[in-house]
Amino acid sequence: MKTAIIHEWLDNYAGSERVLEQMIACYPDADLFALVDFLPEHERGFLQGKTPRTSFLQRLPMARKRFRNYLQLMPLAVEQFDLRGYDLVLSSSHAVAKGVITGPGTTHVSYVHSPMRYAWDLQGQYLEQSGLTRGVKSVYTRWLLHRMRMWDQASAARPDLILANSSYIQRRIAKVWRREAEVLHPPVDIEGFPLATGPRPHFVVAGRQVAYKRFELVAEAFRALPEFKLVIAGDGPSAPLVRQAAGGAPNIEIRGRVPQAELVALLQSARAFVFPAEEDFGIGMVEAQACGAPLIVFGRGGARDIVTDATGLTFAEQTPESLAAAIRAFVAQEARFTPQACRANAERFGIPQFRAGLRAAVAGALA
């Protein structure tokens, strides 16, 4: 069976690249396509020796640093891939990869991380964060996103089967594309996050500090709870806002970006992992559970697929008051959230489970 794997762009190893890595592992003889490939040499190991075929975007001026500025050309670029003769096409899509053109003899299975967030329900947030709420650039950007929505919805009819990375994304796909999707949770390397049962003296929030993740909300909540210690790990554009929200409180420790080994140790000693964002899935939550840490998370988005009654609590509003109430509720019933139960929950999202699910979904689509 001749197979092609389509990925949007290769510039670092992050969440969608973990899915690509496992697609390659499942179909090692597949040809790899990507709009651009600017991966540094030290991060190319997950491609398992493959050199992707790239689009004309690879050769455009300043593409290495600013390929995202060519968003308006990406639909055209992905449609230029020649996929004649392939029996199976797998796409890993959060923007345009699902829009490749295939013939009637080719089965196309698209793993969707999300429809284009910035073109649909998060357009207002994107424009605000980019400083594009008014002026000529704002008008042009709104027009461009309108055109992208039209193409995005039309091209959603092209895959034979759509796999969503969570039930939250499954609902978003139904809303904006009017397509049914099957849920296949992304692969999490839980073996890299071993279970620990030692002392757990502090609460932890960790990850890239960007606006939608709302880390400042956690700092504000713990500033009002001086009896509980919080460790904040990570860095990003919102780091100054997070420090301001912490206000130098003695019970809040800000470590910045930490090495992987230190992150694992933090999760292994976490009284609970706090996550205040509405995320598509939330790999960090699974990694914390693998280490035996219970969850205190915002009860929308991908968190609803992860947290269970035996492994954590949710809070209903993205406010310091709602989070603080959840922390107090957690402490009152902390004994029922065991590290063993958290680890067992995390094992639902392991790499073997993803590979088996992907192969089964592809076999069903081919049949």
mmCIF file of C-alpha atoms in Angstrom:
data_model
loop_
_atom_site.group_PDB
_atom_site.id
_atom_site.type_symbol
_atom_site.label_atom_id
_atom_site.label_comp_id
_atom_site.label_asym_id
_atom_site.label_seq_id
_atom_site.Cartn_x
_atom_site.Cartn_y
_atom_site.Cartn_z
ATOM 1 C CA MET A 1 0.000 0.000 0.000
ATOM 2 C CA LYS A 2 1.469 3.317 -1.078
ATOM 3 C CA THR A 3 1.011 5.894 1.692
ATOM 4 C CA ALA A 4 1.580 9.635 2.028
ATOM 5 C CA ILE A 5 1.634 11.644 5.257
ATOM 6 C CA ILE A 6 0.840 15.371 5.096
ATOM 7 C CA HIS A 7 1.967 17.836 7.772
ATOM 8 C CA GLU A 8 1.563 21.600 7.731
ATOM 9 C CA TRP A 9 4.949 22.987 8.687
ATOM 10 C CA LEU A 10 8.065 21.722 10.383
ATOM 11 C CA ASP A 11 9.870 24.267 12.517
ATOM 12 C CA ASN A 12 9.983 22.649 15.971
ATOM 13 C CA TYR A 13 8.981 19.515 17.878
ATOM 14 C CA ALA A 14 5.705 20.221 19.656
ATOM 15 C CA GLY A 15 2.254 18.686 20.122
ATOM 16 C CA SER A 16 1.260 18.089 16.493
ATOM 17 C CA GLU A 17 4.723 16.733 15.730
ATOM 18 C CA ARG A 18 4.197 14.038 18.370
ATOM 19 C CA VAL A 19 1.229 12.847 16.329
ATOM 20 C CA LEU A 20 3.292 12.980 13.140
ATOM 21 C CA GLU A 21 6.011 10.937 14.846
ATOM 22 C CA GLN A 22 3.552 8.149 15.643
ATOM 23 C CA MET A 23 2.023 8.258 12.165
ATOM 24 C CA ILE A 24 5.499 7.628 10.762
ATOM 25 C CA ALA A 25 6.039 4.828 13.279
ATOM 26 C CA CYS A 26 2.780 3.174 12.172
ATOM 27 C CA TYR A 27 3.515 3.613 8.457
ATOM 28 C CA PRO A 28 7.317 3.678 8.156
ATOM 29 C CA ASP A 29 7.319 3.338 4.353
ATOM 30 C CA ALA A 30 5.135 6.423 3.825
ATOM 31 C CA ASP A 31 6.296 9.473 1.901
ATOM 32 C CA LEU A 32 6.240 12.703 3.922
ATOM 33 C CA PHE A 33 4.962 16.070 2.658
ATOM 34 C CA ALA A 34 5.084 19.449 4.440
ATOM 35 C CA LEU A 35 4.476 23.029 3.334
ATOM 36 C CA VAL A 36 7.876 24.063 4.707
ATOM 37 C CA ASP A 37 10.696 22.329 6.539
ATOM 38 C CA PHE A 38 12.895 24.496 8.728
ATOM 39 C CA LEU A 39 13.533 21.998 11.515
ATOM 40 C CA PRO A 40 16.920 22.411 13.187
ATOM 41 C CA GLU A 41 19.191 19.422 12.823
ATOM 42 C CA HIS A 42 19.087 18.478 16.516
ATOM 43 C CA GLU A 43 15.267 18.115 16.433
ATOM 44 C CA ARG A 44 14.941 15.954 13.311
ATOM 45 C CA GLY A 45 15.181 12.571 15.037
ATOM 46 C CA PHE A 46 11.414 12.099 15.260
ATOM 47 C CA LEU A 47 11.226 12.111 11.431
ATOM 48 C CA GLN A 48 13.046 8.765 11.536
ATOM 49 C CA GLY A 49 15.323 9.613 8.611
ATOM 50 C CA LYS A 50 12.627 11.003 6.339
ATOM 51 C CA THR A 51 13.148 14.128 4.226
ATOM 52 C CA PRO A 52 9.803 15.781 3.479
ATOM 53 C CA ARG A 53 8.754 17.029 0.078
ATOM 54 C CA THR A 54 7.974 20.715 0.518
ATOM 55 C CA SER A 55 5.819 23.270 -1.309
ATOM 56 C CA PHE A 56 6.754 26.460 -3.161
ATOM 57 C CA LEU A 57 6.433 28.321 0.164
ATOM 58 C CA GLN A 58 9.826 26.883 1.121
ATOM 59 C CA ARG A 59 11.504 29.117 -1.466
ATOM 60 C CA LEU A 60 9.654 32.385 -0.892
ATOM 61 C CA PRO A 61 11.489 35.424 0.564
ATOM 62 C CA MET A 62 12.000 35.355 4.344
ATOM 63 C CA ALA A 63 10.069 32.079 4.593
ATOM 64 C CA ARG A 64 12.424 30.644 7.200
ATOM 65 C CA LYS A 65 11.460 33.232 9.794
ATOM 66 C CA ARG A 66 8.063 34.400 8.566
ATOM 67 C CA PHE A 67 6.387 31.547 6.727
ATOM 68 C CA ARG A 68 3.225 32.084 8.788
ATOM 69 C CA ASN A 69 2.845 35.448 7.045
ATOM 70 C CA TYR A 70 2.065 33.483 3.894
ATOM 71 C CA LEU A 71 -1.167 32.170 5.386
ATOM 72 C CA GLN A 72 -3.158 33.358 2.381
ATOM 73 C CA LEU A 73 -1.044 31.150 0.094
ATOM 74 C CA MET A 74 -1.200 27.989 2.216
ATOM 75 C CA PRO A 75 -4.458 26.613 0.740
ATOM 76 C CA LEU A 76 -2.997 26.945 -2.753
ATOM 77 C CA ALA A 77 0.291 25.392 -1.636
ATOM 78 C CA VAL A 78 -1.265 22.313 -0.028
ATOM 79 C CA GLU A 79 -3.439 21.737 -3.112
ATOM 80 C CA GLN A 80 -0.336 21.516 -5.308
ATOM 81 C CA PHE A 81 0.947 18.299 -3.751
ATOM 82 C CA ASP A 82 0.715 15.564 -6.393
ATOM 83 C CA LEU A 83 -0.835 12.573 -4.634
ATOM 84 C CA ARG A 84 -1.666 10.489 -7.686
ATOM 85 C CA GLY A 85 -0.948 6.801 -7.181
ATOM 86 C CA TYR A 86 -1.285 6.813 -3.396
ATOM 87 C CA ASP A 87 -3.659 4.315 -1.792
ATOM 88 C CA LEU A 88 -3.721 6.059 1.592
ATOM 89 C CA VAL A 89 -3.183 9.679 2.632
ATOM 90 C CA LEU A 90 -2.855 10.609 6.305
ATOM 91 C CA SER A 91 -2.957 14.299 7.197
ATOM 92 C CA SER A 92 -2.153 15.911 10.538
ATOM 93 C CA SER A 93 -4.072 19.177 10.397
ATOM 94 C CA HIS A 94 -4.574 22.305 12.473
ATOM 95 C CA ALA A 95 -4.716 24.677 9.507
ATOM 96 C CA VAL A 96 -4.694 23.461 5.894
ATOM 97 C CA ALA A 97 -3.271 19.906 5.687
ATOM 98 C CA LYS A 98 -6.725 18.319 5.526
ATOM 99 C CA GLY A 99 -7.315 20.250 2.274
ATOM 100 C CA VAL A 100 -5.020 18.152 0.074
ATOM 101 C CA ILE A 101 -6.646 16.919 -3.121
ATOM 102 C CA THR A 102 -6.948 13.166 -3.609
ATOM 103 C CA GLY A 103 -8.549 11.031 -6.301
ATOM 104 C CA PRO A 104 -11.419 8.544 -5.943
ATOM 105 C CA GLY A 105 -9.000 5.637 -5.578
ATOM 106 C CA THR A 106 -7.267 7.174 -2.552
ATOM 107 C CA THR A 107 -8.502 6.982 1.050
ATOM 108 C CA HIS A 108 -7.804 10.154 3.022
ATOM 109 C CA VAL A 109 -7.830 10.015 6.838
ATOM 110 C CA SER A 110 -7.297 13.387 8.514
ATOM 111 C CA TYR A 111 -6.264 13.722 12.156
ATOM 112 C CA VAL A 112 -7.538 17.161 13.180
ATOM 113 C CA HIS A 113 -6.007 19.009 16.121
ATOM 114 C CA SER A 114 -8.531 21.801 15.570
ATOM 115 C CA PRO A 115 -10.214 23.744 12.794
ATOM 116 C CA MET A 116 -8.353 27.033 12.319
ATOM 117 C CA ARG A 117 -9.017 28.615 15.719
ATOM 118 C CA TYR A 118 -8.043 32.139 14.661
ATOM 119 C CA ALA A 119 -10.429 32.033 11.691
ATOM 120 C CA TRP A 120 -13.470 30.807 13.610
ATOM 121 C CA ASP A 121 -14.536 31.301 17.238
ATOM 122 C CA LEU A 122 -11.196 32.768 18.385
ATOM 123 C CA GLN A 123 -10.995 35.457 15.682
ATOM 124 C CA GLY A 124 -11.797 38.257 18.128
ATOM 125 C CA GLN A 125 -9.119 37.105 20.568
ATOM 126 C CA TYR A 126 -6.559 36.750 17.759
ATOM 127 C CA LEU A 127 -7.225 40.267 16.436
ATOM 128 C CA GLU A 128 -7.039 41.769 19.920
ATOM 129 C CA GLN A 129 -3.775 40.038 20.825
ATOM 130 C CA SER A 130 -2.252 41.013 17.470
ATOM 131 C CA GLY A 131 -3.260 44.668 17.825
ATOM 132 C CA LEU A 132 -5.501 44.412 14.758
ATOM 133 C CA THR A 133 -8.846 45.613 16.107
ATOM 134 C CA ARG A 134 -8.953 48.723 13.898
ATOM 135 C CA GLY A 135 -7.316 50.347 10.903
ATOM 136 C CA VAL A 136 -6.463 49.241 7.374
ATOM 137 C CA LYS A 137 -4.512 46.176 8.528
ATOM 138 C CA SER A 138 -7.498 45.091 10.595
ATOM 139 C CA VAL A 139 -9.820 45.338 7.588
ATOM 140 C CA TYR A 140 -7.399 43.326 5.437
ATOM 141 C CA THR A 141 -6.930 40.667 8.138
ATOM 142 C CA ARG A 142 -10.680 40.292 8.645
ATOM 143 C CA TRP A 143 -11.159 39.905 4.881
ATOM 144 C CA LEU A 144 -8.354 37.311 4.764
ATOM 145 C CA LEU A 145 -9.846 35.318 7.638
ATOM 146 C CA HIS A 146 -13.239 35.459 5.925
ATOM 147 C CA ARG A 147 -11.681 33.915 2.808
ATOM 148 C CA MET A 148 -9.887 31.310 4.925
ATOM 149 C CA ARG A 149 -13.179 30.327 6.577
ATOM 150 C CA MET A 150 -14.776 29.787 3.190
ATOM 151 C CA TRP A 151 -11.911 27.569 2.026
ATOM 152 C CA ASP A 152 -11.669 25.787 5.375
ATOM 153 C CA GLN A 153 -15.318 24.762 5.334
ATOM 154 C CA ALA A 154 -15.281 23.748 1.667
ATOM 155 C CA SER A 155 -12.100 21.658 2.021
ATOM 156 C CA ALA A 156 -13.504 19.877 5.102
ATOM 157 C CA ALA A 157 -15.502 17.706 2.694
ATOM 158 C CA ARG A 158 -12.306 16.209 1.219
ATOM 159 C CA PRO A 159 -11.203 13.666 3.876
ATOM 160 C CA ASP A 160 -12.993 10.322 3.880
ATOM 161 C CA LEU A 161 -12.606 10.081 7.658
ATOM 162 C CA ILE A 162 -11.895 12.793 10.228
ATOM 163 C CA LEU A 163 -10.318 11.954 13.587
ATOM 164 C CA ALA A 164 -10.595 14.589 16.331
ATOM 165 C CA ASN A 165 -8.078 14.797 19.171
ATOM 166 C CA SER A 166 -10.813 15.280 21.818
ATOM 167 C CA SER A 167 -14.572 15.391 22.207
ATOM 168 C CA TYR A 168 -14.218 19.184 22.442
ATOM 169 C CA ILE A 169 -12.669 19.334 18.963
ATOM 170 C CA GLN A 170 -15.242 16.802 17.764
ATOM 171 C CA ARG A 171 -17.954 19.301 18.741
ATOM 172 C CA ARG A 172 -16.077 22.185 17.124
ATOM 173 C CA ILE A 173 -15.777 20.186 13.886
ATOM 174 C CA ALA A 174 -19.521 19.490 13.928
ATOM 175 C CA LYS A 175 -20.208 23.176 14.533
ATOM 176 C CA VAL A 176 -18.027 24.773 11.851
ATOM 177 C CA TRP A 177 -17.678 22.018 9.229
ATOM 178 C CA ARG A 178 -20.937 20.086 9.728
ATOM 179 C CA ARG A 179 -18.907 16.864 9.649
ATOM 180 C CA GLU A 180 -18.948 13.901 11.971
ATOM 181 C CA ALA A 181 -15.599 12.937 13.501
ATOM 182 C CA GLU A 182 -14.305 10.068 15.598
ATOM 183 C CA VAL A 183 -12.285 10.858 18.727
ATOM 184 C CA LEU A 184 -8.712 9.575 18.949
ATOM 185 C CA HIS A 185 -6.759 11.184 21.765
ATOM 186 C CA PRO A 186 -3.194 12.247 20.935
ATOM 187 C CA PRO A 187 -0.247 10.112 22.059
ATOM 188 C CA VAL A 188 1.390 11.012 25.359
ATOM 189 C CA ASP A 189 4.794 9.592 26.335
ATOM 190 C CA ILE A 190 3.695 8.646 29.820
ATOM 191 C CA GLU A 191 6.764 6.426 30.281
ATOM 192 C CA GLY A 192 8.804 9.629 30.405
ATOM 193 C CA PHE A 193 6.748 10.730 33.421
ATOM 194 C CA PRO A 194 7.103 7.949 36.024
ATOM 195 C CA LEU A 195 4.748 7.539 38.946
ATOM 196 C CA ALA A 196 6.028 8.793 42.307
ATOM 197 C CA THR A 197 4.436 8.366 45.730
ATOM 198 C CA GLY A 198 6.655 10.584 47.880
ATOM 199 C CA PRO A 199 5.828 13.865 49.665
ATOM 200 C CA ARG A 200 3.758 16.393 47.718
ATOM 201 C CA PRO A 201 4.334 19.802 49.331
ATOM 202 C CA HIS A 202 3.181 22.224 46.628
ATOM 203 C CA PHE A 203 0.679 22.903 43.866
ATOM 204 C CA VAL A 204 2.087 23.268 40.339
ATOM 205 C CA VAL A 205 1.142 25.106 37.175
ATOM 206 C CA ALA A 206 3.484 24.605 34.223
ATOM 207 C CA GLY A 207 3.620 25.324 30.518
ATOM 208 C CA ARG A 208 4.131 28.082 27.987
ATOM 209 C CA GLN A 209 2.847 31.358 29.391
ATOM 210 C CA VAL A 210 0.583 32.786 26.698
ATOM 211 C CA ALA A 211 -2.562 34.853 27.136
ATOM 212 C CA TYR A 212 -5.225 32.172 26.694
ATOM 213 C CA LYS A 213 -3.641 29.861 29.275
ATOM 214 C CA ARG A 214 -4.478 32.350 32.064
ATOM 215 C CA PHE A 215 -1.564 31.580 34.396
ATOM 216 C CA GLU A 216 -2.051 34.977 36.040
ATOM 217 C CA LEU A 217 -5.406 33.703 37.298
ATOM 218 C CA VAL A 218 -3.635 30.944 39.236
ATOM 219 C CA ALA A 219 -1.187 33.426 40.757
ATOM 220 C CA GLU A 220 -4.050 35.684 41.866
ATOM 221 C CA ALA A 221 -5.900 32.764 43.455
ATOM 222 C CA PHE A 222 -2.884 31.577 45.443
ATOM 223 C CA ARG A 223 -1.986 35.081 46.545
ATOM 224 C CA ALA A 224 -5.304 34.950 48.402
ATOM 225 C CA LEU A 225 -4.455 31.493 49.822
ATOM 226 C CA PRO A 226 -1.192 32.093 51.710
ATOM 227 C CA GLU A 227 -1.393 28.740 53.495
ATOM 228 C CA PHE A 228 -0.752 26.840 50.227
ATOM 229 C CA LYS A 229 2.478 26.858 48.242
ATOM 230 C CA LEU A 230 2.425 27.272 44.447
ATOM 231 C CA VAL A 231 5.269 26.665 41.974
ATOM 232 C CA ILE A 232 4.950 28.278 38.529
ATOM 233 C CA ALA A 233 7.158 26.792 35.801
ATOM 234 C CA GLY A 234 7.450 28.028 32.234
ATOM 235 C CA ASP A 235 8.058 31.159 30.240
ATOM 236 C CA GLY A 236 6.432 33.106 27.443
ATOM 237 C CA PRO A 237 4.922 36.458 26.433
ATOM 238 C CA SER A 238 2.600 36.555 29.459
ATOM 239 C CA ALA A 239 5.388 36.005 32.017
ATOM 240 C CA PRO A 240 5.481 39.686 33.134
ATOM 241 C CA LEU A 241 1.719 39.626 33.715
ATOM 242 C CA VAL A 242 2.056 36.429 35.765
ATOM 243 C CA ARG A 243 4.793 37.958 37.928
ATOM 244 C CA GLN A 244 2.672 41.037 38.460
ATOM 245 C CA ALA A 245 -0.284 38.889 39.504
ATOM 246 C CA ALA A 246 1.915 36.969 41.965
ATOM 247 C CA GLY A 247 2.839 40.281 43.580
ATOM 248 C CA GLY A 248 5.879 38.830 45.337
ATOM 249 C CA ALA A 249 3.710 36.619 47.562
ATOM 250 C CA PRO A 250 5.971 34.414 49.741
ATOM 251 C CA ASN A 251 3.930 31.281 49.005
ATOM 252 C CA ILE A 252 4.419 31.597 45.210
ATOM 253 C CA GLU A 253 7.673 30.445 43.618
ATOM 254 C CA ILE A 254 8.321 31.394 39.979
ATOM 255 C CA ARG A 255 10.995 29.241 38.356
ATOM 256 C CA GLY A 256 10.698 30.204 34.701
ATOM 257 C CA ARG A 257 11.477 27.641 32.032
ATOM 258 C CA VAL A 258 12.858 24.439 33.551
ATOM 259 C CA PRO A 259 14.691 21.418 32.062
ATOM 260 C CA GLN A 260 12.671 18.283 31.411
ATOM 261 C CA ALA A 261 14.098 16.418 34.402
ATOM 262 C CA GLU A 262 13.166 19.272 36.729
ATOM 263 C CA LEU A 263 9.651 19.419 35.257
ATOM 264 C CA VAL A 264 9.167 15.697 35.908
ATOM 265 C CA ALA A 265 10.397 16.120 39.488
ATOM 266 C CA LEU A 266 7.987 19.015 39.992
ATOM 267 C CA LEU A 267 5.041 16.956 38.784
ATOM 268 C CA GLN A 268 6.099 13.998 40.928
ATOM 269 C CA SER A 269 6.016 16.234 44.004
ATOM 270 C CA ALA A 270 2.850 18.151 43.079
ATOM 271 C CA ARG A 271 -0.001 18.154 45.550
ATOM 272 C CA ALA A 272 -2.132 18.896 42.494
ATOM 273 C CA PHE A 273 -1.560 20.173 38.951
ATOM 274 C CA VAL A 274 -3.527 23.340 38.259
ATOM 275 C CA PHE A 275 -4.617 24.134 34.700
ATOM 276 C CA PRO A 276 -6.837 27.189 34.114
ATOM 277 C CA ALA A 277 -7.046 27.199 30.290
ATOM 278 C CA GLU A 278 -9.654 26.070 27.806
ATOM 279 C CA GLU A 279 -7.386 23.770 25.789
ATOM 280 C CA ASP A 280 -8.075 21.600 22.750
ATOM 281 C CA PHE A 281 -6.747 18.584 24.644
ATOM 282 C CA GLY A 282 -4.043 19.263 27.230
ATOM 283 C CA ILE A 283 -1.045 16.916 27.144
ATOM 284 C CA GLY A 284 0.403 18.547 30.276
ATOM 285 C CA MET A 285 -2.587 17.349 32.300
ATOM 286 C CA VAL A 286 -1.963 13.742 31.237
ATOM 287 C CA GLU A 287 1.750 14.035 32.047
ATOM 288 C CA ALA A 288 0.879 15.283 35.537
ATOM 289 C CA GLN A 289 -1.534 12.381 36.052
ATOM 290 C CA ALA A 290 1.161 9.942 34.917
ATOM 291 C CA CYS A 291 3.356 11.259 37.744
ATOM 292 C CA GLY A 292 0.510 10.656 40.216
ATOM 293 C CA ALA A 293 -0.627 14.276 40.557
ATOM 294 C CA PRO A 294 -4.361 15.015 40.844
ATOM 295 C CA LEU A 295 -5.872 17.778 38.696
ATOM 296 C CA ILE A 296 -7.626 21.060 39.468
ATOM 297 C CA VAL A 297 -8.638 22.290 36.020
ATOM 298 C CA PHE A 298 -11.040 24.566 34.199
ATOM 299 C CA GLY A 299 -14.013 22.396 33.301
ATOM 300 C CA ARG A 300 -14.181 23.157 29.588
ATOM 301 C CA GLY A 301 -12.265 22.005 26.547
ATOM 302 C CA GLY A 302 -10.119 18.902 26.431
ATOM 303 C CA ALA A 303 -9.902 18.699 30.225
ATOM 304 C CA ARG A 304 -13.320 17.053 30.257
ATOM 305 C CA ASP A 305 -11.851 14.040 28.438
ATOM 306 C CA ILE A 306 -9.000 13.728 30.933
ATOM 307 C CA VAL A 307 -10.075 14.449 34.511
ATOM 308 C CA THR A 308 -12.310 11.907 36.276
ATOM 309 C CA ASP A 309 -14.114 11.948 39.609
ATOM 310 C CA ALA A 310 -11.308 9.802 41.035
ATOM 311 C CA THR A 311 -8.415 11.936 39.747
ATOM 312 C CA GLY A 312 -9.334 15.583 40.216
ATOM 313 C CA LEU A 313 -11.776 18.482 40.312
ATOM 314 C CA THR A 314 -12.935 21.127 37.856
ATOM 315 C CA PHE A 315 -13.922 24.752 38.394
ATOM 316 C CA ALA A 316 -16.644 26.464 36.408
ATOM 317 C CA GLU A 317 -15.422 30.022 35.807
ATOM 318 C CA GLN A 318 -12.048 31.459 34.813
ATOM 319 C CA THR A 319 -11.836 33.675 37.891
ATOM 320 C CA PRO A 320 -9.497 33.617 40.908
ATOM 321 C CA GLU A 321 -12.523 33.178 43.173
ATOM 322 C CA SER A 322 -13.800 30.093 41.345
ATOM 323 C CA LEU A 323 -10.328 28.530 41.325
ATOM 324 C CA ALA A 324 -9.761 29.322 45.012
ATOM 325 C CA ALA A 325 -13.050 27.604 45.889
ATOM 326 C CA ALA A 326 -11.961 24.524 43.920
ATOM 327 C CA ILE A 327 -8.617 24.446 45.758
ATOM 328 C CA ARG A 328 -10.383 24.504 49.125
ATOM 329 C CA ALA A 329 -12.766 21.767 47.946
ATOM 330 C CA PHE A 330 -9.793 19.698 46.787
ATOM 331 C CA VAL A 331 -8.013 19.994 50.137
ATOM 332 C CA ALA A 332 -11.175 18.918 51.960
ATOM 333 C CA GLN A 333 -11.271 15.610 50.067
ATOM 334 C CA GLU A 334 -7.631 15.220 49.073
ATOM 335 C CA ALA A 335 -7.255 11.700 50.486
ATOM 336 C CA ARG A 336 -9.507 10.162 47.846
ATOM 337 C CA PHE A 337 -7.235 11.200 44.929
ATOM 338 C CA THR A 338 -4.515 8.554 45.010
ATOM 339 C CA PRO A 339 -1.349 8.611 42.853
ATOM 340 C CA GLN A 340 -2.187 5.100 41.631
ATOM 341 C CA ALA A 341 -5.617 6.190 40.355
ATOM 342 C CA CYS A 342 -4.064 9.177 38.589
ATOM 343 C CA ARG A 343 -1.468 6.967 36.899
ATOM 344 C CA ALA A 344 -4.100 4.459 35.780
ATOM 345 C CA ASN A 345 -6.097 7.289 34.247
ATOM 346 C CA ALA A 346 -3.057 8.564 32.326
ATOM 347 C CA GLU A 347 -2.429 5.155 30.799
ATOM 348 C CA ARG A 348 -5.564 5.590 28.658
ATOM 349 C CA PHE A 349 -3.592 8.124 26.604
ATOM 350 C CA GLY A 350 -0.334 6.244 26.003
ATOM 351 C CA ILE A 351 1.479 5.791 22.699
ATOM 352 C CA PRO A 352 0.388 2.127 22.244
ATOM 353 C CA GLN A 353 -3.255 3.169 22.603
ATOM 354 C CA PHE A 354 -2.847 5.866 19.948
ATOM 355 C CA ARG A 355 -1.113 3.541 17.494
ATOM 356 C CA ALA A 356 -3.779 0.862 17.910
ATOM 357 C CA GLY A 357 -6.552 3.436 17.488
ATOM 358 C CA LEU A 358 -4.982 4.941 14.378
ATOM 359 C CA ARG A 359 -4.456 1.581 12.706
ATOM 360 C CA ALA A 360 -8.024 0.519 13.506
ATOM 361 C CA ALA A 361 -9.458 3.768 12.147
ATOM 362 C CA VAL A 362 -7.443 3.504 8.934
ATOM 363 C CA ALA A 363 -8.433 -0.136 8.459
ATOM 364 C CA GLY A 364 -12.079 0.822 8.839
ATOM 365 C CA ALA A 365 -11.754 3.658 6.336
ATOM 366 C CA LEU A 366 -10.006 1.436 3.794
ATOM 367 C CA ALA A 367 -12.691 -1.203 4.181
#
